[in-house]
Structure formats: structure tokens, C-alpha cells
Short mmCIF file of C-alpha atoms in Angstrom, two decimals:
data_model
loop_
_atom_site.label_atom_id
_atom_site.label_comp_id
_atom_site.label_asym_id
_atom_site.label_seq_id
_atom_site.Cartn_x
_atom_site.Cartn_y
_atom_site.Cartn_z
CA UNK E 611 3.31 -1.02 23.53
CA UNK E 612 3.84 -2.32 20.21
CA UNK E 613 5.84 0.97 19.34
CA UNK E 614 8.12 -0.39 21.96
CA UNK E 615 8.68 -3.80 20.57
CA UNK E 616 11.24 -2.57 17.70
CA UNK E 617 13.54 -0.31 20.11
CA UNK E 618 14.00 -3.32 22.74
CA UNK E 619 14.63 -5.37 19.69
CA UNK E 620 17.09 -2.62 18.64
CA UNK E 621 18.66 -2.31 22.70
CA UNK E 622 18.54 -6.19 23.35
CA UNK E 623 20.57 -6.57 19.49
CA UNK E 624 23.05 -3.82 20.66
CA UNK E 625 23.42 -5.00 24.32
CA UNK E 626 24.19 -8.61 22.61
CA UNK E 627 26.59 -7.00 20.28
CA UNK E 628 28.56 -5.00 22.68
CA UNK E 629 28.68 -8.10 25.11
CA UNK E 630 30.03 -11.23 22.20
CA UNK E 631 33.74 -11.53 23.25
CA UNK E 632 35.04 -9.45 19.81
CA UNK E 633 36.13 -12.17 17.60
CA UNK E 634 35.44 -10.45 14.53
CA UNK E 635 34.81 -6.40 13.23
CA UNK E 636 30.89 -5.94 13.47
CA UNK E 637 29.49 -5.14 10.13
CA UNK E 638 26.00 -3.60 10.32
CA UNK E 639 24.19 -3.28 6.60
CA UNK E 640 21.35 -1.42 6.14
CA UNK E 641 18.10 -1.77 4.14
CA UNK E 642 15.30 0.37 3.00
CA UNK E 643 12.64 -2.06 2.18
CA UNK E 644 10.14 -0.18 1.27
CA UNK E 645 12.32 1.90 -1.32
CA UNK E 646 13.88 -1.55 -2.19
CA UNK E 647 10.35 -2.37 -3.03
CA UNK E 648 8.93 0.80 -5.17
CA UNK E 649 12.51 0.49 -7.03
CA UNK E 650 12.57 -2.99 -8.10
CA UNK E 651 11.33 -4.14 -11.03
CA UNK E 652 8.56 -6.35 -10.20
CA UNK E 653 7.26 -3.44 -7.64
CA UNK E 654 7.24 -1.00 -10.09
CA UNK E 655 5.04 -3.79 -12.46
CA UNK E 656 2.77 -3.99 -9.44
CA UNK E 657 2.71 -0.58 -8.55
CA UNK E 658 1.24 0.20 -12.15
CA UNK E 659 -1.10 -2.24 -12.01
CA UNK E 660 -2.48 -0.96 -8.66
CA UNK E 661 -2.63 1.95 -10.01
CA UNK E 662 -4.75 1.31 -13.32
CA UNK E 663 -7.49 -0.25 -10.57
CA UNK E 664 -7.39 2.59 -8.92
CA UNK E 665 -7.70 4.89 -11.68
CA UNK E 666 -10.56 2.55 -13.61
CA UNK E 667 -12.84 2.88 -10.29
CA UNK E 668 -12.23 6.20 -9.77
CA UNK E 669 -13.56 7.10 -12.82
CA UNK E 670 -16.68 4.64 -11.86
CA UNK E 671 -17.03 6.19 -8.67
CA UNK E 672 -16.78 9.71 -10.04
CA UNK E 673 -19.64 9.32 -12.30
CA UNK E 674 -21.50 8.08 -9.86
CA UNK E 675 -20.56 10.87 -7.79
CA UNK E 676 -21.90 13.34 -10.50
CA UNK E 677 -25.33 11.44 -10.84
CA UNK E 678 -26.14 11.44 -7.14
CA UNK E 679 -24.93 14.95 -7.16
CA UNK E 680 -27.19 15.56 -9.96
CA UNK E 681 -29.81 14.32 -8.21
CA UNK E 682 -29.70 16.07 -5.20
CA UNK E 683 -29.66 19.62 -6.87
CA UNK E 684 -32.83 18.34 -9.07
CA UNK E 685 -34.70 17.74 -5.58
CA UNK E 686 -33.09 20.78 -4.05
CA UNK E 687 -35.28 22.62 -6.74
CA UNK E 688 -38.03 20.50 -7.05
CA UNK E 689 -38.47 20.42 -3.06
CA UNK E 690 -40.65 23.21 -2.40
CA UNK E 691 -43.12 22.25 -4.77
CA UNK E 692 -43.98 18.49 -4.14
CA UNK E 693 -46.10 17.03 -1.91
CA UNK E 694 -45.26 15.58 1.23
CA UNK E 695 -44.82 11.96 0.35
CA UNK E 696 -43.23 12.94 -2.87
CA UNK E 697 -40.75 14.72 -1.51
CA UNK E 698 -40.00 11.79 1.48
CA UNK E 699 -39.54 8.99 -1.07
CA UNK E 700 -37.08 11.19 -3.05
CA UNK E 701 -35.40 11.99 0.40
CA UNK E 702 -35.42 8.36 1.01
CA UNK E 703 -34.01 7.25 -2.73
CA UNK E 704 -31.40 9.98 -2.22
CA UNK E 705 -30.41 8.75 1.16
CA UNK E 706 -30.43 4.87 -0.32
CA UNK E 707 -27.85 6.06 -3.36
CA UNK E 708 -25.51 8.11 -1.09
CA UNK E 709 -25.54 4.91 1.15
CA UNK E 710 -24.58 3.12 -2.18
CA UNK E 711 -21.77 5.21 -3.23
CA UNK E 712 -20.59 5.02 0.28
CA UNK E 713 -20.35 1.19 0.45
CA UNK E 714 -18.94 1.25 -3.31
CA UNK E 715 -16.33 3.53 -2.14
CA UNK E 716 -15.35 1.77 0.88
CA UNK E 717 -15.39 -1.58 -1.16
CA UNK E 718 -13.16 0.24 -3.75
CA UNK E 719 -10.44 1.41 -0.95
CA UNK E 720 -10.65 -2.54 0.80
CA UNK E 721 -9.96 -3.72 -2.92
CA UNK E 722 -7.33 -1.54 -3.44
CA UNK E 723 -5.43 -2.71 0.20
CA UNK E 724 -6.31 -6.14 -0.98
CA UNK E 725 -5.07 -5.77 -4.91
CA UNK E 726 -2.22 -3.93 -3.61
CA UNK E 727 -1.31 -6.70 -0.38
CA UNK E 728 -1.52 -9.87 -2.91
CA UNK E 729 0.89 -7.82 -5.86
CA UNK E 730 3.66 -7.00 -3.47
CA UNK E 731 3.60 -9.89 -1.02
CA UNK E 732 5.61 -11.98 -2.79
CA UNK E 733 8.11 -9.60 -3.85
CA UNK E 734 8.59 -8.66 -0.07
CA UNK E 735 9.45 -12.02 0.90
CA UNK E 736 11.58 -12.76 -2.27
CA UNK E 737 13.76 -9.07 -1.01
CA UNK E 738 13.93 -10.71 2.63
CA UNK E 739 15.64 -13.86 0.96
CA UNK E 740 17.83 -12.39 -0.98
CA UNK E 741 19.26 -9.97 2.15
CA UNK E 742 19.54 -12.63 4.26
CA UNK E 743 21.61 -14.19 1.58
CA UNK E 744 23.59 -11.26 0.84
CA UNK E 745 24.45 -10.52 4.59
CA UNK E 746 25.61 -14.28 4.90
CA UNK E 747 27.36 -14.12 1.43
CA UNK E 748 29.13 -10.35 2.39
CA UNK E 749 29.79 -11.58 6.14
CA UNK E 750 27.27 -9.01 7.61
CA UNK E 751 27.12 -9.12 11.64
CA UNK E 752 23.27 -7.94 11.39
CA UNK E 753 20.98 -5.81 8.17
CA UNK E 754 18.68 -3.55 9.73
CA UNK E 755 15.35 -3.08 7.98
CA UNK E 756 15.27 1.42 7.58
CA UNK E 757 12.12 2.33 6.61
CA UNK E 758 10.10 0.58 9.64
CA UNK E 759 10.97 3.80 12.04
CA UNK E 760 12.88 2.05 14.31
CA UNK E 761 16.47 3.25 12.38
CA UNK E 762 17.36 6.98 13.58
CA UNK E 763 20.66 7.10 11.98
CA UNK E 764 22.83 5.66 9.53
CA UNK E 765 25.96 6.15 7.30
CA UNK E 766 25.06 5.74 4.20
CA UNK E 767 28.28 3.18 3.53
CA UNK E 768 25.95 0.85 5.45
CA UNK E 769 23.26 1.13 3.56
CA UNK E 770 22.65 -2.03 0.71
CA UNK E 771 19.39 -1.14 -0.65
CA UNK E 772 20.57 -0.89 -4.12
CA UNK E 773 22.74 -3.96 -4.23
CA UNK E 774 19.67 -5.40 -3.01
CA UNK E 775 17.35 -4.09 -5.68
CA UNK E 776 20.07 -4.99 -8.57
CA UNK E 777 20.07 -8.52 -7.37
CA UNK E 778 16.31 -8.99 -7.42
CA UNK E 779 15.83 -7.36 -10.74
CA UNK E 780 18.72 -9.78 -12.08
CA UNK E 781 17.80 -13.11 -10.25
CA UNK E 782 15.76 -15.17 -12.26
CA UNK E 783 14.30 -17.09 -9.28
CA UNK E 784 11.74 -14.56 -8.84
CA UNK E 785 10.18 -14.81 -12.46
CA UNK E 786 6.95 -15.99 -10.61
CA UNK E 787 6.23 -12.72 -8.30
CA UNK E 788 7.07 -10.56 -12.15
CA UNK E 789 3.80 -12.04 -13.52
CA UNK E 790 0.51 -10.55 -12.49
CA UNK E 791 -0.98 -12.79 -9.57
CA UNK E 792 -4.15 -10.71 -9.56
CA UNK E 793 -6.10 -9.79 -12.86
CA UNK E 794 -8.00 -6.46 -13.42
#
């Protein structure tokens, strides 16, 4: 149902459109947030920072990775030869240190959403602003967001994405979503 909700939005915005009395040429923009987002310069900032996280624990969670794998081929070959409740309380350490990684991991990844969510946030709502500005300022009818799914088609004449990404790299009002809002 929610898969539904942009294409009435789309129908009910064209039904409204072809229905005004025509007082004026309709002038549809269109913009590619997300692009508008990886392009600018505060999302490429962010997008680096993300990434040193992600490469810092990866290389945390790869040695750890090693150990327990380490591990388990020492008791692979050790096995055979230990006594029963030797062998169960290395099966049971083993078990607790894969559960370990596995937490750790999933942490990492819900960090990494989290990290990545806080960086950009800011920068998404300062790229909203500044289209709805620019459609009021250019005399826009309507800007429809592209890279949501909903957009099947467009010329690219309509498309403003890199007027849009010029202006935010230029304005200063947005000096406070440029600075790191979460620390490594």
C-alpha cells in the first residue's frame, strides 16, 4: 500500500494540473535528491567520514574474524583428542565468541545507519529549502523529487539537480551541516 501512496500523489498532482483553468504555462522541474546529495559538497564531507567508520571497524571486525577463525581450526584439530568436557567448554567458548562477533557486527552495521542518518540529515533538509526556494524564485508550477521511484520519465531540460547542488555548495547558510555533527 505504501508503494501506492507516491503514484496517487503523482495522479491526484496531474488530475489537479490538467483541471486549474490555464492561467499560466506549467513548468515542471525536476530533482534527483539523492545525486543532489552524493554531489554536494557537504555530502561528499559526510560520505568520507562514513566511510573512514566503516573502514576503521572493518578492520576491528576482521581481526576478530581471523582470531575466532583461528580458533575454531585449533579445536577442529585438537577435537578428537580431548576429553569430553574439554572439548564441550571449548564448543561452548567458541559458540560464546561467534555470538560476540555477531552482536559486534550487527552493532557495527546499526552504527553505520545511525553515523550515516545524523551526517546527511541536515544536508537533506537544507537541499529541500533551497528547491523550494528555487522553484518559487524560477516560477516552477511543481519540482518532482527523481530518485524516490515514483518519476518514470523525464526530459532532461526539466531536470535542476545541478543548479541545485551549485547553490548549496555556494550558500553560506549551510556552514553548520559542513562541520562534522558526529565525531569518530
Amino acid at each position: 500500500m505504501s508503494q501506492m501512496t507516491p503514484w496517487i500523489g503523482m495522479t491526484m498532482l496531474l488530475a489537479l494540473a490538467a483541471a486549474a483553468p490555464v492561467r499560466a504555462e506549467l513548468k515542471v522541474g525536476v530533482v534527483d535528491m539523492q545525486r543532489a546529495l552524493n554531489d554536494c559538497d557537504a555530502g561528499k564531507k559526510a560520505r568520507d567520514q562514513v566511510k573512514a567508520k566503516f573502514e576503521k571497524a572493518q578492520d576491528q571486525l576482521k581481526r576478530q574474524r581471523e582470531d575466532l577463525d583461528r580458533l575454531r581450526q585449533d579445536y577442529d584439530k585438537k577435537a578428537v583428542v580431548l576429553k569430553e568436557e574439554e572439548r564441550r567448554n571449548l564448543e561452548k567458548d567458541l559458540e560464546n565468541r561467534s555470538l560476540e562477533f555477531k552482536r559486534k557486527y550487527e552493532d557495527f552495521q546499526r552504527d553505520l545507519k545511525r553515523t550515516d542518518s545524523e551526517l546527511t540529515a541536515g544536508i537533506v533538509d537544507e537541499i529541500y529549502a533551497l528547491v523550494r526556494d528555487y522553484g518559487e524564485k524560477h516560477g516552477y508550477s511543481f519540482v518532482l523529487e527523481a530518485s524516490n521511484g515514483a518519476l518514470l520519465y523525464n526530459d532532461k531540460a526539466t531536470d535542476i539537480t545541478d543548479d541545485i547542488i551549485k547553490l548549496y555548495n555556494t550558500s553560506p547558510h549551510h556552514e553548520g551541516a559542513r562541520s562534522s555533527k558526529v565525531k569518530e
